[in-house]
Amino acid sequence: ALWAVTGGLWGAGRLPTAWLPVLLGLGWLGVAAGLVDARHRRLPDALTAPAACLAPLGLLPLGPAAMGRGVLGALVAVLGYGLVHLLRPAALGLGDVKLAAPLGTVLGGVSWSALAIGAVLATVITGCVALLRLCVSRAPPHAAVPHGPSMLAAAWLLTVATAAGGA
């Protein structure tokens, strides 16, 4: 569905071709990693490591400025998520820290504000999912809600909105 939205926006002339590698890669990662994290409560290195290596390549068509921001964005995101993990390991898993590298690359490549908004939006989405789950489920109130799918959703939404000119 994410690829269909991307293709539809591109076909309608709303999405510049230079954004296709980023959005298609992010869409694939979002579905693959999001489903694994939602189902198994883990983000495997087999998904996060290649994504971290390939994310800068997706920024190539956007130019050297986007690539530079992307590399620095990955560093900022990993340091930020890593600090939260060190302070509260139960609140944020190591897989989320590893996922921050490719997502920080993409969001940093989009803009510095997208990097910050992405972290806040992911937290809001996770909070809303936890609240919804508490209201409609018999799960205990302290049951963990995976944060990876929210990180992925926030990154994809911000990137597509920016690329399509909506942000």
PDB file of C-alpha atoms in Angstrom:
ATOM      1  CA  ALA A   1       0.000   0.000   0.000  1.00  0.00           C
ATOM      2  CA  LEU A   2       2.869   2.398   0.793  1.00  0.00           C
ATOM      3  CA  TRP A   3       4.399   1.685  -2.606  1.00  0.00           C
ATOM      4  CA  ALA A   4       0.996   2.266  -4.224  1.00  0.00           C
ATOM      5  CA  VAL A   5       0.675   5.656  -2.521  1.00  0.00           C
ATOM      6  CA  THR A   6       4.217   6.544  -3.565  1.00  0.00           C
ATOM      7  CA  GLY A   7       3.576   5.438  -7.156  1.00  0.00           C
ATOM      8  CA  GLY A   8       0.253   7.239  -7.247  1.00  0.00           C
ATOM      9  CA  LEU A   9       1.780  10.503  -6.056  1.00  0.00           C
ATOM     10  CA  TRP A  10       4.627  10.148  -8.538  1.00  0.00           C
ATOM     11  CA  GLY A  11       2.227   9.280 -11.383  1.00  0.00           C
ATOM     12  CA  ALA A  12       0.077  12.293 -10.531  1.00  0.00           C
ATOM     13  CA  GLY A  13       3.121  14.560 -10.703  1.00  0.00           C
ATOM     14  CA  ARG A  14       2.985  15.374  -6.973  1.00  0.00           C
ATOM     15  CA  LEU A  15       6.216  13.566  -6.130  1.00  0.00           C
ATOM     16  CA  PRO A  16       9.565  14.383  -7.746  1.00  0.00           C
ATOM     17  CA  THR A  17      11.416  11.350  -9.114  1.00  0.00           C
ATOM     18  CA  ALA A  18      14.429  12.061  -6.873  1.00  0.00           C
ATOM     19  CA  TRP A  19      12.351  11.059  -3.833  1.00  0.00           C
ATOM     20  CA  LEU A  20      11.402   7.604  -5.165  1.00  0.00           C
ATOM     21  CA  PRO A  21      14.424   5.658  -3.814  1.00  0.00           C
ATOM     22  CA  VAL A  22      13.955   7.088  -0.325  1.00  0.00           C
ATOM     23  CA  LEU A  23      10.212   6.510  -0.153  1.00  0.00           C
ATOM     24  CA  LEU A  24      10.242   3.058  -1.727  1.00  0.00           C
ATOM     25  CA  GLY A  25      13.039   1.922   0.581  1.00  0.00           C
ATOM     26  CA  LEU A  26      11.354   3.448   3.605  1.00  0.00           C
ATOM     27  CA  GLY A  27       8.056   1.844   2.612  1.00  0.00           C
ATOM     28  CA  TRP A  28       9.670  -1.592   2.347  1.00  0.00           C
ATOM     29  CA  LEU A  29      11.477  -1.181   5.675  1.00  0.00           C
ATOM     30  CA  GLY A  30       8.314   0.134   7.310  1.00  0.00           C
ATOM     31  CA  VAL A  31       6.293  -2.929   6.397  1.00  0.00           C
ATOM     32  CA  ALA A  32       9.017  -5.519   7.053  1.00  0.00           C
ATOM     33  CA  ALA A  33      10.403  -4.122  10.301  1.00  0.00           C
ATOM     34  CA  GLY A  34       7.046  -2.845  11.530  1.00  0.00           C
ATOM     35  CA  LEU A  35       5.407  -6.266  11.213  1.00  0.00           C
ATOM     36  CA  VAL A  36       8.326  -8.070  12.866  1.00  0.00           C
ATOM     37  CA  ASP A  37       8.386  -5.607  15.771  1.00  0.00           C
ATOM     38  CA  ALA A  38       4.612  -5.686  16.233  1.00  0.00           C
ATOM     39  CA  ARG A  39       4.507  -9.472  16.185  1.00  0.00           C
ATOM     40  CA  HIS A  40       7.755 -10.454  17.934  1.00  0.00           C
ATOM     41  CA  ARG A  41       8.660  -7.289  19.889  1.00  0.00           C
ATOM     42  CA  ARG A  42      12.093  -7.094  18.301  1.00  0.00           C
ATOM     43  CA  LEU A  43      13.839  -5.401  15.403  1.00  0.00           C
ATOM     44  CA  PRO A  44      16.399  -7.823  13.987  1.00  0.00           C
ATOM     45  CA  ASP A  45      19.834  -6.738  12.825  1.00  0.00           C
ATOM     46  CA  ALA A  46      19.064  -8.475   9.519  1.00  0.00           C
ATOM     47  CA  LEU A  47      16.705  -5.561   8.777  1.00  0.00           C
ATOM     48  CA  THR A  48      18.228  -2.609  10.620  1.00  0.00           C
ATOM     49  CA  ALA A  49      21.875  -3.067   9.586  1.00  0.00           C
ATOM     50  CA  PRO A  50      21.309  -3.206   5.800  1.00  0.00           C
ATOM     51  CA  ALA A  51      18.823  -0.333   6.089  1.00  0.00           C
ATOM     52  CA  ALA A  52      21.424   1.781   7.881  1.00  0.00           C
ATOM     53  CA  CYS A  53      23.915   1.095   5.093  1.00  0.00           C
ATOM     54  CA  LEU A  54      21.467   1.675   2.230  1.00  0.00           C
ATOM     55  CA  ALA A  55      19.645   4.745   3.564  1.00  0.00           C
ATOM     56  CA  PRO A  56      22.410   7.194   2.557  1.00  0.00           C
ATOM     57  CA  LEU A  57      22.352   5.764  -0.968  1.00  0.00           C
ATOM     58  CA  GLY A  58      18.646   6.566  -1.212  1.00  0.00           C
ATOM     59  CA  LEU A  59      19.530  10.209  -0.593  1.00  0.00           C
ATOM     60  CA  LEU A  60      21.996  10.358  -3.509  1.00  0.00           C
ATOM     61  CA  PRO A  61      19.446  11.767  -5.992  1.00  0.00           C
ATOM     62  CA  LEU A  62      18.615  14.543  -3.510  1.00  0.00           C
ATOM     63  CA  GLY A  63      22.157  15.922  -3.593  1.00  0.00           C
ATOM     64  CA  PRO A  64      25.171  16.314  -1.321  1.00  0.00           C
ATOM     65  CA  ALA A  65      23.452  18.624   1.172  1.00  0.00           C
ATOM     66  CA  ALA A  66      20.739  16.038   1.862  1.00  0.00           C
ATOM     67  CA  MET A  67      23.360  13.298   2.151  1.00  0.00           C
ATOM     68  CA  GLY A  68      25.431  15.335   4.612  1.00  0.00           C
ATOM     69  CA  ARG A  69      22.390  16.141   6.749  1.00  0.00           C
ATOM     70  CA  GLY A  70      21.376  12.487   6.536  1.00  0.00           C
ATOM     71  CA  VAL A  71      24.666  11.165   7.870  1.00  0.00           C
ATOM     72  CA  LEU A  72      24.639  13.707  10.695  1.00  0.00           C
ATOM     73  CA  GLY A  73      20.938  12.985  11.277  1.00  0.00           C
ATOM     74  CA  ALA A  74      21.724   9.300  11.787  1.00  0.00           C
ATOM     75  CA  LEU A  75      24.348  10.193  14.362  1.00  0.00           C
ATOM     76  CA  VAL A  76      22.001  12.562  16.212  1.00  0.00           C
ATOM     77  CA  ALA A  77      19.150  10.041  16.182  1.00  0.00           C
ATOM     78  CA  VAL A  78      21.291   7.139  17.404  1.00  0.00           C
ATOM     79  CA  LEU A  79      22.775   9.284  20.175  1.00  0.00           C
ATOM     80  CA  GLY A  80      19.331  10.522  21.247  1.00  0.00           C
ATOM     81  CA  TYR A  81      17.644   7.123  21.201  1.00  0.00           C
ATOM     82  CA  GLY A  82      20.768   5.540  22.706  1.00  0.00           C
ATOM     83  CA  LEU A  83      20.666   7.957  25.633  1.00  0.00           C
ATOM     84  CA  VAL A  84      17.015   7.131  26.301  1.00  0.00           C
ATOM     85  CA  HIS A  85      17.859   3.413  26.121  1.00  0.00           C
ATOM     86  CA  LEU A  86      20.710   3.828  28.602  1.00  0.00           C
ATOM     87  CA  LEU A  87      18.571   5.813  31.025  1.00  0.00           C
ATOM     88  CA  ARG A  88      15.413   3.669  30.703  1.00  0.00           C
ATOM     89  CA  PRO A  89      16.136   0.338  28.958  1.00  0.00           C
ATOM     90  CA  ALA A  90      12.579  -0.870  29.586  1.00  0.00           C
ATOM     91  CA  ALA A  91      11.152   2.168  27.795  1.00  0.00           C
ATOM     92  CA  LEU A  92      13.123   1.787  24.570  1.00  0.00           C
ATOM     93  CA  GLY A  93      14.818  -1.315  23.219  1.00  0.00           C
ATOM     94  CA  LEU A  94      18.192  -1.613  21.555  1.00  0.00           C
ATOM     95  CA  GLY A  95      16.437  -2.491  18.283  1.00  0.00           C
ATOM     96  CA  ASP A  96      14.790   0.941  18.346  1.00  0.00           C
ATOM     97  CA  VAL A  97      18.239   2.516  18.773  1.00  0.00           C
ATOM     98  CA  LYS A  98      19.511   0.576  15.758  1.00  0.00           C
ATOM     99  CA  LEU A  99      16.412   1.546  13.754  1.00  0.00           C
ATOM    100  CA  ALA A 100      17.144   5.191  14.568  1.00  0.00           C
ATOM    101  CA  ALA A 101      20.178   5.058  12.244  1.00  0.00           C
ATOM    102  CA  PRO A 102      18.362   4.588   8.913  1.00  0.00           C
ATOM    103  CA  LEU A 103      15.387   6.670   9.997  1.00  0.00           C
ATOM    104  CA  GLY A 104      17.671   9.449  11.245  1.00  0.00           C
ATOM    105  CA  THR A 105      19.445   9.324   7.898  1.00  0.00           C
ATOM    106  CA  VAL A 106      16.213   9.764   5.968  1.00  0.00           C
ATOM    107  CA  LEU A 107      14.690  12.383   8.266  1.00  0.00           C
ATOM    108  CA  GLY A 108      17.962  14.289   8.528  1.00  0.00           C
ATOM    109  CA  GLY A 109      18.141  14.233   4.730  1.00  0.00           C
ATOM    110  CA  VAL A 110      14.635  15.677   4.604  1.00  0.00           C
ATOM    111  CA  SER A 111      15.400  18.478   7.081  1.00  0.00           C
ATOM    112  CA  TRP A 112      16.595  19.111  10.612  1.00  0.00           C
ATOM    113  CA  SER A 113      13.069  19.914  11.705  1.00  0.00           C
ATOM    114  CA  ALA A 114      11.812  16.608  10.257  1.00  0.00           C
ATOM    115  CA  LEU A 115      14.327  14.794  12.448  1.00  0.00           C
ATOM    116  CA  ALA A 116      12.978  16.451  15.596  1.00  0.00           C
ATOM    117  CA  ILE A 117       9.325  16.225  14.573  1.00  0.00           C
ATOM    118  CA  GLY A 118       9.811  12.546  13.681  1.00  0.00           C
ATOM    119  CA  ALA A 119      10.958  11.693  17.212  1.00  0.00           C
ATOM    120  CA  VAL A 120       8.050  13.583  18.782  1.00  0.00           C
ATOM    121  CA  LEU A 121       5.479  12.187  16.338  1.00  0.00           C
ATOM    122  CA  ALA A 122       6.703   8.620  16.937  1.00  0.00           C
ATOM    123  CA  THR A 123       6.299   9.104  20.678  1.00  0.00           C
ATOM    124  CA  VAL A 124       2.791  10.501  20.232  1.00  0.00           C
ATOM    125  CA  ILE A 125       1.797   7.594  17.981  1.00  0.00           C
ATOM    126  CA  THR A 126       3.143   5.033  20.465  1.00  0.00           C
ATOM    127  CA  GLY A 127       1.298   6.788  23.287  1.00  0.00           C
ATOM    128  CA  CYS A 128      -1.957   6.779  21.334  1.00  0.00           C
ATOM    129  CA  VAL A 129      -1.556   3.078  20.506  1.00  0.00           C
ATOM    130  CA  ALA A 130      -0.883   2.291  24.179  1.00  0.00           C
ATOM    131  CA  LEU A 131      -3.934   4.270  25.262  1.00  0.00           C
ATOM    132  CA  LEU A 132      -6.133   2.649  22.617  1.00  0.00           C
ATOM    133  CA  ARG A 133      -4.848  -0.776  23.584  1.00  0.00           C
ATOM    134  CA  LEU A 134      -5.592  -0.075  27.225  1.00  0.00           C
ATOM    135  CA  CYS A 135      -9.154   0.967  26.367  1.00  0.00           C
ATOM    136  CA  VAL A 136     -10.068  -1.935  24.073  1.00  0.00           C
ATOM    137  CA  SER A 137      -7.884  -4.803  25.260  1.00  0.00           C
ATOM    138  CA  ARG A 138      -7.583  -7.028  28.252  1.00  0.00           C
ATOM    139  CA  ALA A 139      -3.800  -6.615  28.186  1.00  0.00           C
ATOM    140  CA  PRO A 140      -2.312  -5.511  31.500  1.00  0.00           C
ATOM    141  CA  PRO A 141      -1.691  -1.750  31.786  1.00  0.00           C
ATOM    142  CA  HIS A 142       2.079  -2.271  31.975  1.00  0.00           C
ATOM    143  CA  ALA A 143       2.234  -4.418  28.801  1.00  0.00           C
ATOM    144  CA  ALA A 144       4.883  -3.143  26.379  1.00  0.00           C
ATOM    145  CA  VAL A 145       3.895  -1.464  23.126  1.00  0.00           C
ATOM    146  CA  PRO A 146       6.557  -1.707  20.411  1.00  0.00           C
ATOM    147  CA  HIS A 147       7.930   1.690  19.416  1.00  0.00           C
ATOM    148  CA  GLY A 148       9.467   0.667  16.071  1.00  0.00           C
ATOM    149  CA  PRO A 149       6.226   0.735  14.053  1.00  0.00           C
ATOM    150  CA  SER A 150       5.552   4.274  15.309  1.00  0.00           C
ATOM    151  CA  MET A 151       9.067   5.387  14.387  1.00  0.00           C
ATOM    152  CA  LEU A 152       8.614   3.926  10.902  1.00  0.00           C
ATOM    153  CA  ALA A 153       5.153   5.446  10.413  1.00  0.00           C
ATOM    154  CA  ALA A 154       6.313   8.889  11.539  1.00  0.00           C
ATOM    155  CA  ALA A 155       9.352   8.779   9.251  1.00  0.00           C
ATOM    156  CA  TRP A 156       7.324   7.698   6.219  1.00  0.00           C
ATOM    157  CA  LEU A 157       4.548  10.246   6.813  1.00  0.00           C
ATOM    158  CA  LEU A 158       6.973  13.158   7.270  1.00  0.00           C
ATOM    159  CA  THR A 159       9.050  12.156   4.277  1.00  0.00           C
ATOM    160  CA  VAL A 160       6.106  11.734   1.920  1.00  0.00           C
ATOM    161  CA  ALA A 161       4.522  14.983   3.126  1.00  0.00           C
ATOM    162  CA  THR A 162       7.747  16.880   2.535  1.00  0.00           C
ATOM    163  CA  ALA A 163       8.452  15.238  -0.817  1.00  0.00           C
ATOM    164  CA  ALA A 164       4.912  15.915  -2.038  1.00  0.00           C
ATOM    165  CA  GLY A 165       5.169  19.534  -0.912  1.00  0.00           C
ATOM    166  CA  GLY A 166       2.760  19.243   2.015  1.00  0.00           C
ATOM    167  CA  ALA A 167       5.203  20.039   4.778  1.00  0.00           C
TER     168      ALA A 167
END
